[in-house]
XYZ file of N, CA and C in Angstrom:
717
model
N 99.058 94.231 113.418
C 100.096 94.743 112.491
C 100.999 93.527 112.070
N 101.361 92.646 113.045
C 102.212 91.528 112.574
C 101.576 90.627 111.513
N 100.330 90.387 111.805
C 99.470 89.585 110.801
C 99.373 90.290 109.518
N 99.311 91.516 109.509
C 99.274 92.333 108.215
C 100.442 92.165 107.392
N 101.528 92.297 108.049
C 102.822 92.098 107.458
C 103.246 90.733 107.000
N 102.854 89.618 107.909
C 103.132 88.342 107.591
C 102.355 87.832 106.385
N 101.158 88.131 106.389
C 100.237 87.738 105.254
C 100.747 88.291 103.822
N 101.175 89.600 103.863
C 101.649 90.143 102.659
C 102.969 89.431 102.272
N 103.811 89.165 103.170
C 105.178 88.524 102.867
C 104.958 87.075 102.391
N 103.869 86.481 102.824
C 103.648 85.033 102.411
C 103.110 85.067 100.909
N 102.327 85.964 100.579
C 101.774 85.862 99.227
C 102.660 86.625 98.175
N 103.651 87.437 98.619
C 104.342 88.200 97.612
C 105.135 87.327 96.643
N 105.798 86.358 96.971
C 106.490 85.513 96.020
C 105.593 84.803 94.919
N 104.241 84.774 95.138
C 103.249 84.270 94.189
C 102.829 85.217 93.185
N 103.093 86.576 93.428
C 102.677 87.545 92.449
C 103.410 87.588 91.178
N 102.692 87.668 90.026
C 103.283 87.600 88.739
C 102.315 88.287 87.732
N 102.923 88.660 86.502
C 102.051 89.163 85.445
C 100.926 88.237 85.153
N 99.824 88.846 84.833
C 98.717 87.996 84.401
C 97.770 87.621 85.598
N 98.215 87.763 86.901
C 97.440 87.514 88.046
C 96.377 88.542 88.193
N 95.204 88.069 88.621
C 94.032 89.203 88.847
C 94.244 89.686 90.174
N 93.997 91.009 90.251
C 93.992 91.821 91.450
C 93.080 91.085 92.532
N 91.940 90.539 92.129
C 91.005 89.881 92.946
C 91.654 88.550 93.487
N 92.539 87.863 92.664
C 93.163 86.798 93.230
C 94.083 86.999 94.359
N 94.845 88.215 94.262
C 95.697 88.601 95.314
C 94.939 88.865 96.546
N 93.753 89.509 96.360
C 92.851 89.842 97.418
C 92.404 88.520 98.155
N 92.079 87.547 97.472
C 91.644 86.264 97.971
C 92.760 85.553 98.700
N 94.016 85.605 98.148
C 95.133 85.015 98.815
C 95.439 85.737 100.122
N 95.329 86.997 100.102
C 95.526 87.673 101.347
C 94.501 87.315 102.468
N 93.323 87.294 101.974
C 92.194 87.040 102.922
C 92.532 85.601 103.579
N 92.949 84.662 102.781
C 93.207 83.322 103.314
C 94.385 83.521 104.263
N 95.461 84.181 104.009
C 96.653 84.380 104.730
C 96.107 84.936 106.225
N 95.373 85.972 106.170
C 94.862 86.660 107.372
C 94.074 85.708 108.225
N 93.104 85.086 107.654
C 92.164 84.249 108.371
C 92.811 83.069 109.018
N 93.863 82.598 108.257
C 94.661 81.408 108.852
C 95.427 81.892 110.053
N 95.679 83.141 110.321
C 96.399 83.733 111.429
C 95.392 84.328 112.399
N 94.160 83.941 112.391
C 93.042 84.261 113.376
C 92.650 85.645 113.273
N 92.986 86.342 112.207
C 92.446 87.784 112.039
C 90.884 87.525 111.664
N 90.054 88.504 112.167
C 88.657 88.421 111.827
C 88.314 88.682 110.371
N 89.046 89.676 109.830
C 88.700 90.148 108.416
C 89.757 91.239 108.099
N 89.654 91.690 106.894
C 90.284 92.989 106.526
C 89.906 93.973 107.432
N 90.861 94.973 107.781
C 90.424 96.160 108.667
C 89.722 97.149 107.849
N 89.806 97.169 106.427
C 89.093 98.043 105.571
C 89.095 97.373 104.191
N 88.240 97.939 103.239
C 88.312 97.364 101.910
C 89.659 97.389 101.302
N 90.292 96.248 100.933
C 91.667 96.194 100.520
C 91.790 96.902 99.144
N 92.900 97.726 98.977
C 93.241 98.345 97.739
C 94.338 97.618 97.092
N 94.088 96.965 95.916
C 95.179 96.102 95.167
C 95.035 96.766 93.740
N 95.847 97.688 93.483
C 95.785 98.514 92.270
C 97.002 98.306 91.465
N 96.802 98.004 90.228
C 98.000 97.782 89.312
C 97.891 98.895 88.095
N 99.099 99.093 87.565
C 99.260 100.097 86.324
C 98.871 101.504 86.719
N 98.055 102.054 85.870
C 97.670 103.456 86.024
C 96.918 103.682 87.251
N 96.232 102.596 87.793
C 95.309 102.628 88.958
C 96.079 102.783 90.248
N 97.414 102.653 90.202
C 98.202 102.964 91.369
C 98.124 104.394 91.695
N 97.650 105.221 90.818
C 97.583 106.673 91.144
C 96.112 107.051 91.578
N 95.270 106.097 91.793
C 93.949 106.373 92.368
C 93.865 106.072 93.783
N 93.724 107.100 94.667
C 94.098 106.843 96.109
C 93.105 105.861 96.681
N 91.892 105.715 96.351
C 90.997 104.770 97.004
C 90.280 103.763 96.045
N 91.250 103.293 95.161
C 90.788 102.274 94.242
C 90.437 100.921 95.091
N 89.197 100.525 94.745
C 88.772 99.287 95.507
C 88.146 98.183 94.609
N 88.226 98.491 93.332
C 87.533 97.551 92.366
C 88.306 96.198 92.304
N 89.639 96.263 92.344
C 90.461 94.949 92.323
C 89.981 93.977 91.242
N 89.747 94.498 90.057
C 89.106 93.565 89.035
C 89.940 93.360 87.715
N 91.124 93.938 87.735
C 91.976 93.874 86.535
C 92.946 92.772 86.709
N 93.608 92.275 85.617
C 94.797 91.433 85.570
C 96.013 92.422 85.487
N 97.075 92.142 86.309
C 98.160 93.023 86.245
C 99.140 92.661 85.064
N 99.677 93.491 84.463
C 100.386 93.319 83.255
C 101.907 93.418 83.552
N 102.738 92.779 82.685
C 104.142 92.779 82.744
C 104.603 94.304 82.693
N 105.418 94.735 83.681
C 105.772 96.043 83.575
C 105.072 97.033 84.483
N 103.906 96.512 85.045
C 103.044 97.254 85.944
C 103.696 97.323 87.266
N 103.415 98.400 87.988
C 103.586 98.307 89.454
C 102.195 97.923 90.116
N 102.286 97.289 91.244
C 101.134 96.939 91.964
C 101.128 97.582 93.385
N 100.115 98.259 93.778
C 100.117 98.879 95.013
C 99.021 98.168 96.044
N 99.587 97.644 97.053
C 98.809 96.977 98.076
C 98.618 97.851 99.226
N 97.433 98.444 99.475
C 97.025 99.171 100.723
C 96.071 98.212 101.496
N 96.483 97.571 102.472
C 95.854 96.389 103.162
C 96.044 96.487 104.710
N 95.157 95.729 105.369
C 95.256 95.554 106.690
C 94.470 94.473 107.296
N 94.861 93.901 108.361
C 94.106 92.902 109.081
C 93.536 93.366 110.357
N 92.377 92.960 110.717
C 91.703 93.297 111.986
C 91.812 92.064 112.934
N 92.312 92.411 114.082
C 92.431 91.396 115.148
C 92.188 91.967 116.449
N 91.331 91.305 117.170
C 90.874 91.797 118.595
C 90.272 93.123 118.600
N 89.674 93.400 117.450
C 89.057 94.746 117.273
C 89.968 95.854 116.796
N 91.175 95.627 116.759
C 92.262 96.570 116.315
C 92.662 96.479 114.904
N 93.058 97.572 114.307
C 93.280 97.653 112.853
C 94.714 97.714 112.453
N 95.200 97.000 111.582
C 96.448 97.204 110.914
C 96.216 97.953 109.555
N 97.277 98.587 109.145
C 97.129 99.423 107.882
C 98.497 99.514 107.116
N 98.793 98.966 106.181
C 100.039 98.917 105.430
C 99.886 99.110 104.102
N 101.018 99.725 103.422
C 100.965 99.854 101.985
C 102.417 99.513 101.519
N 102.426 98.557 100.505
C 103.619 98.299 99.774
C 103.382 98.492 98.302
N 104.430 98.961 97.469
C 104.263 98.973 96.077
C 105.387 98.102 95.438
N 104.925 97.167 94.592
C 105.852 96.251 94.093
C 105.798 96.068 92.578
N 106.810 95.592 91.830
C 106.689 95.379 90.386
C 105.994 94.057 90.143
N 105.166 93.986 89.198
C 104.380 92.836 88.895
C 105.302 91.650 88.478
N 106.377 92.024 87.733
C 107.373 90.944 87.184
C 108.495 90.835 88.207
N 108.588 91.422 89.272
C 109.555 91.362 90.241
C 110.852 92.085 90.119
N 110.769 92.950 89.133
C 111.919 93.755 88.983
C 111.451 95.316 88.482
N 111.925 96.225 89.431
C 111.588 97.647 89.133
C 112.326 98.187 87.853
N 111.673 98.903 86.988
C 112.402 99.638 86.021
C 113.174 100.764 86.592
N 114.170 101.374 85.823
C 115.028 102.410 86.450
C 114.106 103.524 86.980
N 113.105 103.920 86.236
C 112.277 105.039 86.607
C 111.386 104.681 87.845
N 110.815 103.519 87.819
C 110.063 102.974 88.896
C 110.905 102.950 90.184
N 112.143 102.470 90.027
C 113.052 102.404 91.218
C 113.382 103.884 91.700
N 113.516 104.794 90.876
C 113.926 106.162 91.251
C 112.739 106.725 92.086
N 111.471 106.570 91.488
C 110.334 107.029 92.197
C 110.144 106.413 93.614
N 110.346 105.093 93.553
C 110.217 104.253 94.811
C 111.212 104.765 95.898
N 112.475 104.972 95.381
C 113.538 105.405 96.362
C 113.343 106.790 96.999
N 112.717 107.718 96.108
C 112.419 108.985 96.575
C 111.302 109.004 97.622
N 110.341 108.172 97.408
C 109.223 107.933 98.312
C 109.666 107.397 99.589
N 110.617 106.337 99.529
C 111.171 105.710 100.721
C 112.108 106.706 101.484
N 112.699 107.644 100.828
C 113.519 108.626 101.503
C 112.639 109.637 102.295
N 111.534 109.973 101.811
C 110.525 110.808 102.479
C 109.989 109.970 103.702
N 109.697 108.640 103.455
C 109.081 107.848 104.540
C 110.088 107.801 105.706
N 111.268 107.501 105.475
C 112.380 107.429 106.525
C 112.523 108.805 107.184
N 112.506 109.826 106.394
C 112.582 111.296 106.954
C 111.427 111.440 107.968
N 110.215 111.096 107.576
C 109.099 111.298 108.410
C 109.216 110.532 109.779
N 109.657 109.335 109.551
C 109.871 108.501 110.859
C 110.973 109.200 111.707
N 111.922 109.797 111.225
C 113.049 110.429 111.933
C 112.681 111.619 112.712
N 111.512 112.260 112.299
C 111.056 113.538 112.997
C 109.905 113.359 113.837
N 109.150 112.176 113.685
C 107.975 111.894 114.514
C 108.373 111.756 115.910
N 108.278 112.677 116.862
C 108.664 112.642 118.181
C 107.652 113.285 119.082
N 107.594 112.866 120.422
C 106.577 113.468 121.313
C 106.823 114.934 121.394
N 105.618 115.742 121.466
C 105.662 117.086 121.539
C 105.576 117.967 120.096
N 105.899 117.204 119.127
C 105.788 117.789 117.780
C 104.309 117.794 117.263
N 103.855 118.925 116.911
C 102.456 119.103 116.420
C 102.379 118.492 115.004
N 101.243 117.757 114.812
C 101.040 117.222 113.414
C 101.145 118.164 112.290
N 100.535 119.316 112.499
C 100.542 120.267 111.415
C 101.891 120.638 110.990
N 102.901 120.813 111.956
C 104.278 121.223 111.728
C 104.972 120.042 111.062
N 104.713 118.886 111.624
C 105.204 117.653 111.002
C 104.924 117.515 109.525
N 103.639 117.744 109.259
C 103.221 117.601 107.726
C 103.974 118.646 106.921
N 104.151 119.875 107.481
C 104.831 120.962 106.741
C 106.261 120.503 106.549
N 106.950 120.030 107.463
C 108.302 119.559 107.356
C 108.429 118.314 106.243
N 107.431 117.545 106.221
C 107.448 116.435 105.324
C 107.331 116.888 103.911
N 106.466 117.993 103.791
C 106.267 118.554 102.552
C 107.607 119.167 101.926
N 108.319 119.830 102.797
C 109.593 120.339 102.410
C 110.501 119.303 101.845
N 110.527 118.148 102.585
C 111.466 116.989 102.177
C 110.889 116.413 100.896
N 109.625 116.414 100.794
C 109.058 115.820 99.529
C 109.432 116.658 98.307
N 109.420 118.085 98.562
C 109.701 118.944 97.416
C 111.026 118.674 96.888
N 112.088 118.461 97.836
C 113.412 118.168 97.456
C 113.462 116.918 96.516
N 112.687 115.846 96.821
C 112.737 114.617 96.204
C 112.012 114.759 94.784
N 110.846 115.617 94.730
C 110.234 115.761 93.400
C 111.073 116.547 92.507
N 111.909 117.528 93.036
C 112.767 118.276 92.185
C 113.757 117.302 91.578
N 114.222 116.412 92.416
C 115.281 115.345 92.060
C 114.685 114.445 90.975
N 113.413 114.240 90.979
C 112.750 113.322 89.867
C 112.361 114.053 88.693
N 112.674 115.417 88.705
C 112.248 116.196 87.473
C 110.780 116.522 87.427
N 110.014 116.382 88.496
C 108.662 116.659 88.455
C 108.336 118.158 88.875
N 109.125 118.707 89.663
C 109.024 120.156 90.016
C 110.247 120.882 89.767
N 110.226 122.110 89.555
C 111.455 122.957 89.312
C 111.845 123.543 90.629
N 113.162 123.822 90.760
C 113.681 124.519 91.933
C 112.926 125.852 92.275
N 112.585 126.563 90.986
C 111.913 127.824 91.060
C 110.644 127.699 91.705
N 109.862 126.624 91.394
C 108.526 126.394 91.950
C 108.657 126.246 93.465
N 109.709 125.444 93.971
C 109.718 125.268 95.342
C 110.255 126.533 96.060
N 111.173 127.248 95.370
C 111.742 128.488 96.062
C 110.584 129.547 96.157
N 109.482 129.499 95.388
C 108.399 130.396 95.574
C 107.678 130.285 96.886
N 107.845 129.187 97.491
C 107.153 128.863 98.857
C 107.955 127.849 99.688
N 109.314 128.384 99.943
C 110.164 127.303 100.440
C 109.760 126.680 101.819
N 109.094 127.514 102.675
C 108.650 127.057 104.083
C 107.555 126.183 104.095
N 106.810 126.175 102.998
C 105.640 125.255 102.969
C 105.272 125.120 101.397
N 106.050 124.332 100.728
C 105.825 124.062 99.357
C 104.590 123.359 99.007
N 103.491 124.067 98.825
C 102.209 123.387 98.505
C 102.191 122.812 97.112
N 103.251 123.241 96.316
C 103.233 122.730 94.867
C 103.347 121.219 94.960
N 103.837 120.679 95.977
C 103.985 119.105 96.013
C 102.717 118.483 95.855
N 101.664 119.265 96.046
C 100.221 118.555 96.136
C 99.833 118.006 94.619
N 100.520 118.407 93.652
C 100.237 117.946 92.276
C 100.534 116.411 92.220
N 101.526 115.998 93.068
C 102.047 114.618 93.019
C 101.995 114.025 94.397
N 101.566 114.742 95.443
C 101.419 114.204 96.818
C 100.325 114.893 97.467
N 99.089 114.369 97.208
C 97.933 115.125 97.586
C 97.191 114.775 98.919
N 97.842 113.896 99.634
C 97.276 113.466 100.926
C 98.237 113.789 102.140
N 97.740 113.544 103.413
C 98.475 113.713 104.518
C 99.535 112.642 104.699
N 100.561 112.783 105.489
C 101.444 111.662 105.635
C 101.058 110.636 106.714
N 100.429 111.079 107.738
C 100.113 110.149 108.827
C 98.689 110.329 109.411
N 98.080 109.199 109.876
C 96.802 109.406 110.596
C 97.007 108.502 111.773
N 96.139 108.757 112.929
C 96.137 107.931 114.026
C 95.482 106.582 113.759
N 95.912 105.552 114.540
C 95.453 104.202 114.315
C 95.135 103.558 115.480
N 94.161 102.721 115.609
C 93.793 101.964 116.763
C 92.557 101.114 116.541
N 91.425 101.347 117.150
C 90.230 100.658 117.033
C 89.560 100.868 115.676
N 90.076 102.016 114.964
C 89.633 102.223 113.762
C 90.885 102.534 112.770
N 90.715 102.271 111.512
C 91.873 102.418 110.685
C 92.232 104.067 110.691
N 91.308 104.948 110.712
C 91.531 106.383 110.876
C 90.866 106.630 112.199
N 91.670 106.513 113.290
C 91.105 106.538 114.604
C 90.874 107.984 115.051
N 89.999 108.165 115.871
C 89.511 109.510 116.357
C 90.679 110.196 117.157
N 90.730 111.550 117.132
C 91.595 112.349 117.896
C 91.251 113.683 117.971
N 92.041 114.606 118.581
C 91.854 116.019 118.694
C 92.034 116.610 117.187
N 91.507 117.852 117.205
C 91.502 118.566 115.895
C 92.971 118.981 115.491
N 93.787 119.291 116.532
C 95.164 119.754 116.293
C 96.054 118.903 117.074
N 96.243 117.594 116.838
C 96.967 116.709 117.562
C 98.510 116.989 117.661
N 98.950 116.633 118.817
C 100.456 116.686 119.080
C 100.854 115.253 119.452
N 101.926 114.857 118.864
C 102.428 113.463 118.943
C 102.841 113.336 120.550
N 102.536 112.073 121.019
C 102.835 111.803 122.520
C 103.228 110.351 122.491
N 103.971 109.937 123.552
C 104.422 108.621 123.833
C 103.169 107.707 123.959
N 103.245 106.609 123.308
C 102.172 105.517 123.457
C 101.195 105.640 122.251
N 101.214 106.606 121.543
C 100.291 106.733 120.380
C 100.636 105.881 119.262
N 99.715 105.360 118.544
C 99.812 104.692 117.262
C 99.505 105.482 116.058
N 100.469 105.657 115.009
C 100.350 106.374 113.880
C 100.687 105.600 112.733
N 100.213 106.007 111.521
C 100.738 105.426 110.341
C 101.758 106.564 109.783
N 102.639 106.031 108.948
C 103.542 106.944 108.140
C 103.341 106.441 106.663
N 102.783 107.330 105.835
C 102.570 106.852 104.375
C 102.618 107.907 103.357
N 103.811 108.247 103.076
C 104.070 109.161 101.984
C 103.726 108.468 100.574
N 103.362 109.277 99.516
C 103.259 108.764 98.251
C 103.598 109.638 97.110
N 103.990 109.182 95.969
C 104.223 109.976 94.830
C 103.433 109.406 93.677
N 102.542 110.174 93.076
C 101.529 109.680 92.069
C 101.744 110.517 90.810
N 102.253 109.800 89.769
C 102.553 110.516 88.550
C 101.753 110.058 87.396
N 100.438 110.626 87.419
C 99.457 110.147 86.428
C 99.922 110.030 84.993
N 100.707 111.111 84.638
C 101.067 111.101 83.263
C 102.005 109.955 82.824
N 102.583 109.289 83.872
C 103.521 108.070 83.610
C 102.924 106.879 84.029
N 101.762 106.906 84.616
C 101.124 105.751 85.141
C 101.881 105.078 86.310
N 102.605 105.975 87.063
C 103.303 105.335 88.165
C 102.847 106.070 89.459
N 102.400 105.136 90.307
C 101.995 105.555 91.635
C 102.695 104.757 92.694
N 103.345 105.367 93.659
C 103.973 104.539 94.831
C 103.585 105.248 96.056
N 103.238 104.255 97.000
C 102.882 104.658 98.350
C 103.607 103.632 99.282
N 104.141 104.055 100.268
C 104.763 103.218 101.269
C 104.345 103.562 102.700
N 103.569 102.577 103.332
C 103.186 102.845 104.616
C 103.335 101.756 105.606
N 103.708 102.300 106.928
C 103.916 101.352 107.953
C 103.055 101.890 109.143
N 102.979 101.145 110.193
C 102.371 101.550 111.363
C 103.489 101.734 112.489
N 103.456 102.794 113.292
C 104.371 102.977 114.274
C 103.747 103.257 115.642
N 104.680 102.951 116.590
C 104.324 103.280 117.974
C 105.376 104.308 118.524
N 104.818 105.437 119.041
C 105.776 106.457 119.437
C 106.320 106.285 120.887
N 107.645 106.228 120.931
C 108.410 106.117 122.136
C 108.958 107.419 122.348
N 109.734 107.668 123.567
C 110.326 108.912 123.933
C 111.285 109.333 122.972
N 112.105 108.515 122.399
C 113.249 109.005 121.573
C 113.258 108.422 120.161
N 112.144 107.646 119.740
C 112.180 106.958 118.475
C 110.656 106.598 118.269
N 110.525 106.019 116.980
C 109.223 105.430 116.659
C 109.492 103.906 116.379
N 108.733 103.028 116.786
C 108.900 101.605 116.618
C 107.977 101.149 115.372
N 108.671 100.561 114.499
C 107.897 99.956 113.272
C 107.216 98.775 113.706
N 105.855 98.774 113.590
C 105.156 97.679 114.035
C 104.803 96.653 112.983
N 105.346 96.974 111.772
C 105.336 95.924 110.694
C 106.746 95.779 110.035
N 107.642 95.202 110.989
C 109.011 95.095 110.365
C 109.144 93.781 109.569
N 108.116 92.985 109.497
C 108.197 91.727 108.765
C 107.713 91.769 107.385
N 107.548 92.950 106.850
C 107.190 93.183 105.375
C 108.290 93.942 104.751
N 108.743 93.464 103.536
C 109.933 94.143 102.903
C 109.673 95.560 102.542
N 110.766 96.341 102.775
C 110.591 97.824 102.534
C 111.607 98.249 101.394
N 112.799 97.792 101.501
C 113.801 98.219 100.498
C 113.702 97.469 99.035
N 114.081 98.183 98.118
C 113.968 97.611 96.692
C 114.624 96.257 96.747
N 115.803 96.120 97.201
C 116.469 94.755 97.119
C 115.690 93.703 97.775
N 115.085 94.044 99.007
C 114.377 93.077 99.580
C 113.089 92.569 98.920
N 112.370 93.559 98.317
C 111.257 93.195 97.479
C 111.657 92.344 96.344
N 112.640 92.745 95.590
C 113.032 91.922 94.454
C 113.584 90.628 94.721
N 114.207 90.438 95.885
C 114.787 89.110 96.372
C 113.500 88.244 96.714
N 112.536 88.869 97.424
C 111.524 87.915 97.867
C 110.624 87.507 96.774
N 110.448 88.481 95.766
C 109.607 88.114 94.469
C 110.384 87.030 93.739
N 111.745 87.111 93.607
C 112.487 86.188 92.848
C 112.294 84.711 93.300
N 112.012 84.599 94.603
C 111.779 83.324 95.198
C 110.629 82.556 94.580
């Protein structure tokens, strides 16, 4: 996880419009191998523009354009274990007001999920609670109406138009590690936290993912060395 974050932070200041997605993949591979990682832990996703809304985009063949967002879903493998991280950044180093609003909404859900992931909570209930929080954020972005949410307030499945995947998966010797059919969070487990908001009609996709270790009273972010806040991302890219 440390290598995953360090490699990303190393290459982020080099990202700019006109750069090829494949070039960023090459630079990440170099950064990871230099840190003794064996390889990527999965095929890296480096998606720009409208392809930020494609969940498993792995072509990495386009040049990113000024005004694009770039979504990095990446991880390093070390000692047989997998890292898995997603960051979404502006190609030109500055979020537009709309991009920033979507990013901040996704980050709010990310922080909420981390605040409730505790030992004894069933994953199904956790996902339901996250959907409730996501619904609030999507209403704030003007993507859902309050009436749509009020029709199913306890489990607003209407969020799936813009958030169609789960928030967390177990992590270890595989990126999506094995586990019970109805998992309950417990001390010592490794999980991801990765909410996303995908607005295909606007060509804006944002996903924010980190890896965490569950403790008795909190979760520990295993990738604290990769920027998360808008100001951190923009400052690092400005360099």
